[in-house]
Structures are given as C-alpha cells and as structure tokens.
PDB file of C-alpha atoms in Angstrom:
ATOM      1  CA  MET A 905      19.152  51.551   7.671  1.00 33.00           C
ATOM      2  CA  ILE A 906      21.610  48.713   7.167  1.00 34.00           C
ATOM      3  CA  ARG A 907      22.823  48.130   3.637  1.00 33.00           C
ATOM      4  CA  THR A 908      24.370  44.870   2.611  1.00 30.00           C
ATOM      5  CA  ALA A 909      25.773  43.551  -0.610  1.00 33.00           C
ATOM      6  CA  ALA A 910      26.815  40.121  -1.688  1.00 31.00           C
ATOM      7  CA  LEU A 911      28.924  39.103  -4.636  1.00 33.00           C
ATOM      8  CA  VAL A 912      29.254  35.611  -5.975  1.00 31.00           C
ATOM      9  CA  PHE A 913      32.545  34.678  -7.605  1.00 32.00           C
ATOM     10  CA  LEU A 914      32.873  31.539  -9.688  1.00 30.00           C
ATOM     11  CA  SER A 915      35.761  30.763 -12.076  1.00 30.00           C
ATOM     12  CA  ALA A 916      37.545  33.160 -14.560  1.00 36.00           C
ATOM     13  CA  SER A 917      38.590  30.688 -17.163  1.00 36.00           C
ATOM     14  CA  VAL A 918      36.759  30.093 -20.406  1.00 39.00           C
ATOM     15  CA  GLY A 919      34.038  27.515 -19.849  1.00 41.00           C
ATOM     16  CA  GLN A 920      32.969  24.587 -22.000  1.00 42.00           C
ATOM     17  CA  ALA A 921      30.686  26.685 -24.195  1.00 48.00           C
ATOM     18  CA  GLY A 922      33.430  29.293 -24.764  1.00 51.00           C
ATOM     19  CA  ALA A 923      31.861  31.813 -22.375  1.00 52.00           C
ATOM     20  CA  PRO A 924      34.018  33.195 -19.569  1.00 52.00           C
ATOM     21  CA  GLU A 925      33.116  32.063 -16.102  1.00 56.00           C
ATOM     22  CA  LEU A 926      33.422  34.305 -13.076  1.00 58.00           C
ATOM     23  CA  ARG A 927      36.362  34.201 -10.692  1.00 67.00           C
ATOM     24  CA  PHE A 928      37.303  37.552  -9.350  1.00 67.00           C
ATOM     25  CA  PRO A 929      40.901  38.726  -9.795  1.00 63.00           C
ATOM     26  CA  VAL A 930      42.969  39.395  -6.716  1.00 65.00           C
ATOM     27  CA  ASP A 931      45.233  42.276  -7.799  1.00 83.00           C
ATOM     28  CA  TRP A 932      43.391  45.308  -9.223  1.00 84.00           C
ATOM     29  CA  GLU A 933      46.584  47.012 -10.407  1.00 86.00           C
ATOM     30  CA  THR A 934      47.557  44.137 -12.726  1.00 88.00           C
ATOM     31  CA  LEU A 935      44.297  44.245 -14.681  1.00 91.00           C
ATOM     32  CA  THR A 936      44.592  45.465 -18.264  1.00 90.00           C
ATOM     33  CA  PRO A 937      42.732  48.746 -18.857  1.00 92.00           C
ATOM     34  CA  LEU A 938      39.374  48.357 -20.584  1.00 92.00           C
ATOM     35  CA  PRO A 939      40.031  48.950 -24.318  1.00 90.00           C
ATOM     36  CA  TYR A 940      37.710  51.868 -25.081  1.00 92.00           C
ATOM     37  CA  ARG A 941      37.658  53.160 -28.658  1.00 91.00           C
ATOM     38  CA  ASP A 942      36.676  56.613 -27.420  1.00 94.00           C
ATOM     39  CA  PRO A 943      37.463  57.548 -23.824  1.00 93.00           C
ATOM     40  CA  PRO A 944      34.331  58.143 -21.742  1.00 94.00           C
ATOM     41  CA  LYS A 945      33.468  61.651 -20.646  1.00 94.00           C
ATOM     42  CA  ILE A 946      32.309  62.292 -17.103  1.00 95.00           C
ATOM     43  CA  THR A 947      29.631  64.979 -17.152  1.00 96.00           C
ATOM     44  CA  SER A 948      28.982  67.579 -14.492  1.00 94.00           C
ATOM     45  CA  GLN A 949      25.647  65.874 -13.746  1.00 96.00           C
ATOM     46  CA  MET A 950      27.464  62.608 -12.979  1.00 96.00           C
ATOM     47  CA  THR A 951      29.939  64.362 -10.718  1.00 95.00           C
ATOM     48  CA  ASP A 952      27.146  66.344  -9.011  1.00 93.00           C
ATOM     49  CA  PHE A 953      25.331  63.093  -8.232  1.00 94.00           C
ATOM     50  CA  VAL A 954      28.469  61.587  -6.684  1.00 94.00           C
ATOM     51  CA  GLY A 955      29.121  64.721  -4.627  1.00 92.00           C
ATOM     52  CA  ARG A 956      25.530  64.711  -3.318  1.00 92.00           C
ATOM     53  CA  GLU A 957      25.712  61.008  -2.448  1.00 92.00           C
ATOM     54  CA  ILE A 958      28.889  61.543  -0.496  1.00 91.00           C
ATOM     55  CA  LEU A 959      27.402  64.482   1.413  1.00 88.00           C
ATOM     56  CA  THR A 960      24.014  62.907   2.142  1.00 89.00           C
ATOM     57  CA  GLY A 961      24.719  59.182   2.070  1.00 78.00           C
ATOM     58  CA  GLY A 962      27.105  58.948   4.979  1.00 77.00           C
ATOM     59  CA  CYS A 963      29.991  58.076   2.654  1.00 88.00           C
ATOM     60  CA  SER A 964      33.653  58.784   3.311  1.00 87.00           C
ATOM     61  CA  ARG A 965      34.422  62.271   2.039  1.00 88.00           C
ATOM     62  CA  PRO A 966      37.698  62.626   0.130  1.00 90.00           C
ATOM     63  CA  THR A 967      40.075  65.295   1.361  1.00 86.00           C
ATOM     64  CA  LYS A 968      40.607  68.380  -0.760  1.00 89.00           C
ATOM     65  CA  VAL A 969      43.622  68.460  -3.052  1.00 85.00           C
ATOM     66  CA  ASN A 970      44.411  71.769  -4.768  1.00 88.00           C
ATOM     67  CA  GLY A 971      40.963  73.070  -3.797  1.00 89.00           C
ATOM     68  CA  HIS A 972      39.090  70.106  -5.305  1.00 90.00           C
ATOM     69  CA  ARG A 973      37.759  66.809  -4.077  1.00 91.00           C
ATOM     70  CA  GLU A 974      38.634  63.781  -6.142  1.00 93.00           C
ATOM     71  CA  LEU A 975      37.272  60.257  -5.970  1.00 94.00           C
ATOM     72  CA  ARG A 976      38.726  57.436  -8.070  1.00 94.00           C
ATOM     73  CA  VAL A 977      36.548  54.363  -8.533  1.00 95.00           C
ATOM     74  CA  ASP A 978      37.997  51.280 -10.205  1.00 95.00           C
ATOM     75  CA  VAL A 979      35.655  48.737 -11.744  1.00 96.00           C
ATOM     76  CA  ALA A 980      36.715  45.224 -12.733  1.00 95.00           C
ATOM     77  CA  VAL A 981      35.002  44.234 -15.980  1.00 94.00           C
ATOM     78  CA  LEU A 982      34.672  40.651 -17.199  1.00 91.00           C
ATOM     79  CA  LEU A 983      34.650  40.495 -21.001  1.00 89.00           C
ATOM     80  CA  SER A 984      33.764  37.553 -23.196  1.00 86.00           C
ATOM     81  CA  ALA A 985      35.939  36.693 -26.214  1.00 81.00           C
ATOM     82  CA  ASP A 986      33.586  38.771 -28.394  1.00 81.00           C
ATOM     83  CA  ALA A 987      34.099  41.836 -26.121  1.00 82.00           C
ATOM     84  CA  GLU A 988      30.689  41.593 -24.451  1.00 86.00           C
ATOM     85  CA  ILE A 989      30.479  42.611 -20.802  1.00 90.00           C
ATOM     86  CA  ARG A 990      29.588  39.657 -18.587  1.00 90.00           C
ATOM     87  CA  ALA A 991      30.081  41.271 -15.162  1.00 91.00           C
ATOM     88  CA  THR A 992      31.208  44.461 -13.451  1.00 93.00           C
ATOM     89  CA  VAL A 993      32.534  44.636  -9.908  1.00 93.00           C
ATOM     90  CA  PRO A 994      33.287  48.037  -8.372  1.00 94.00           C
ATOM     91  CA  HIS A 995      36.204  48.405  -5.989  1.00 93.00           C
ATOM     92  CA  ALA A 996      34.976  49.469  -2.571  1.00 92.00           C
ATOM     93  CA  VAL A 997      35.194  53.209  -1.878  1.00 92.00           C
ATOM     94  CA  HIS A 998      32.939  53.016   1.194  1.00 91.00           C
ATOM     95  CA  CYS A 999      29.952  54.434  -0.657  1.00 93.00           C
ATOM     96  CA  PRO A1000      27.748  51.676  -2.112  1.00 93.00           C
ATOM     97  CA  THR A1001      25.544  53.984  -4.188  1.00 94.00           C
ATOM     98  CA  VAL A1002      28.574  55.566  -5.876  1.00 96.00           C
ATOM     99  CA  GLU A1003      30.168  52.151  -6.417  1.00 96.00           C
ATOM    100  CA  GLN A1004      27.054  50.775  -8.119  1.00 96.00           C
ATOM    101  CA  PHE A1005      26.447  53.990 -10.059  1.00 97.00           C
ATOM    102  CA  THR A1006      29.999  53.817 -11.408  1.00 97.00           C
ATOM    103  CA  ALA A1007      29.682  50.136 -12.361  1.00 97.00           C
ATOM    104  CA  GLY A1008      26.552  51.058 -14.331  1.00 97.00           C
ATOM    105  CA  LEU A1009      28.338  53.968 -16.021  1.00 97.00           C
ATOM    106  CA  VAL A1010      31.193  51.701 -17.081  1.00 97.00           C
ATOM    107  CA  THR A1011      28.707  49.282 -18.650  1.00 96.00           C
ATOM    108  CA  THR A1012      27.059  52.155 -20.518  1.00 96.00           C
ATOM    109  CA  PHE A1013      30.401  53.663 -21.596  1.00 96.00           C
ATOM    110  CA  ALA A1014      31.559  50.289 -22.943  1.00 94.00           C
ATOM    111  CA  ARG A1015      28.426  49.531 -24.957  1.00 91.00           C
ATOM    112  CA  ASN A1016      29.436  49.663 -28.649  1.00 89.00           C
ATOM    113  CA  ASN A1017      32.633  51.451 -27.595  1.00 92.00           C
ATOM    114  CA  LEU A1018      35.230  48.707 -27.128  1.00 89.00           C
ATOM    115  CA  LYS A1019      38.050  48.008 -29.548  1.00 84.00           C
ATOM    116  CA  ALA A1020      37.451  44.712 -31.280  1.00 73.00           C
ATOM    117  CA  ASP A1021      40.659  42.741 -30.957  1.00 70.00           C
ATOM    118  CA  PRO A1022      40.364  39.247 -32.381  1.00 63.00           C
ATOM    119  CA  GLY A1023      43.410  38.136 -30.389  1.00 64.00           C
ATOM    120  CA  ALA A1024      42.176  39.494 -27.073  1.00 70.00           C
ATOM    121  CA  ALA A1025      41.409  36.928 -24.452  1.00 74.00           C
ATOM    122  CA  ALA A1026      38.210  36.756 -22.506  1.00 84.00           C
ATOM    123  CA  GLY A1027      38.844  37.807 -18.937  1.00 88.00           C
ATOM    124  CA  TRP A1028      38.999  40.634 -16.448  1.00 91.00           C
ATOM    125  CA  TYR A1029      39.854  44.239 -17.319  1.00 93.00           C
ATOM    126  CA  ARG A1030      39.891  47.460 -15.272  1.00 94.00           C
ATOM    127  CA  ALA A1031      38.002  50.685 -15.894  1.00 95.00           C
ATOM    128  CA  THR A1032      38.797  53.726 -13.776  1.00 95.00           C
ATOM    129  CA  VAL A1033      36.380  56.617 -13.335  1.00 96.00           C
ATOM    130  CA  VAL A1034      37.585  59.782 -11.623  1.00 95.00           C
ATOM    131  CA  TYR A1035      35.123  62.316 -10.239  1.00 95.00           C
ATOM    132  CA  VAL A1036      36.426  65.821  -9.408  1.00 93.00           C
ATOM    133  CA  TRP A1037      34.320  68.538  -7.772  1.00 89.00           C
ATOM    134  CA  ASP A1038      34.482  71.651  -5.580  1.00 85.00           C
ATOM    135  CA  ASN A1039      32.910  71.444  -2.108  1.00 73.00           C
TER     136      ASN A1039
END
C-alpha cells in the first residue's frame, strides 16, 4: 500500500480580517514553544499505540538508549491572535500514523489549555511530544 500526504502552505502573516494565514516556517528550532498552562501528560496507552505502530507499520524504529526507545515528534502549531489553533503540521519522523496521531494529540492538549497572552502575536509555535517505551 502506498501512502501519500500533501500539505498546502499559504502565508503566515495576519490577513485582512485579522486571521493568520498559513505559510510554513523554515526553521523548527527557532519556533517558540507552545504556551501550555498545564504541561500535557503522555499516557501509557498513547505510548503503547506509538510502539505498536512502529513495530507493525513499517516505521523507522528508534535505537535503544539506556534500555528504552525514545521518539521525539515536533509539531508546528499555527495560533490566531486569540490563541485558537488554526493548523498543526507534524515534523516527519518517517511514520505517518504517528505523525498524524501526535498532531491530533497536540490539538487536544492545547484545547482550553493555552496561556492567554494579550500581547502574543498570531503565528507559528512548536509543541514537542516525547514517547518512551521498552521493547
């Protein structure tokens, strides 16, 4: 089975109606961390799902470090000026199901859980989810 994905990137400035437009950032490391009020918690069920997907989905398997496997997935998050999520784009980890699962988790984690900062600009932020498991 061949899996394909397409992303459309428009512009990242604030548009005429005050809503951010899409233009994907180039440098992941320069993105400001997503301003969670309470840090998200990765459950064992979430990590189990990722581990199963890597084993059965033909995904690249991380090497063991200190007896554990660890996978870091960054997600770029486009926020509007009122801290509403407008888009999420997972960084490729060579496992599309895990990438999309993580982008969905970030959206869920952010819902009603972002610091309201009246001076914050609309734009791109980075969320990082780290899965750690034994196998």
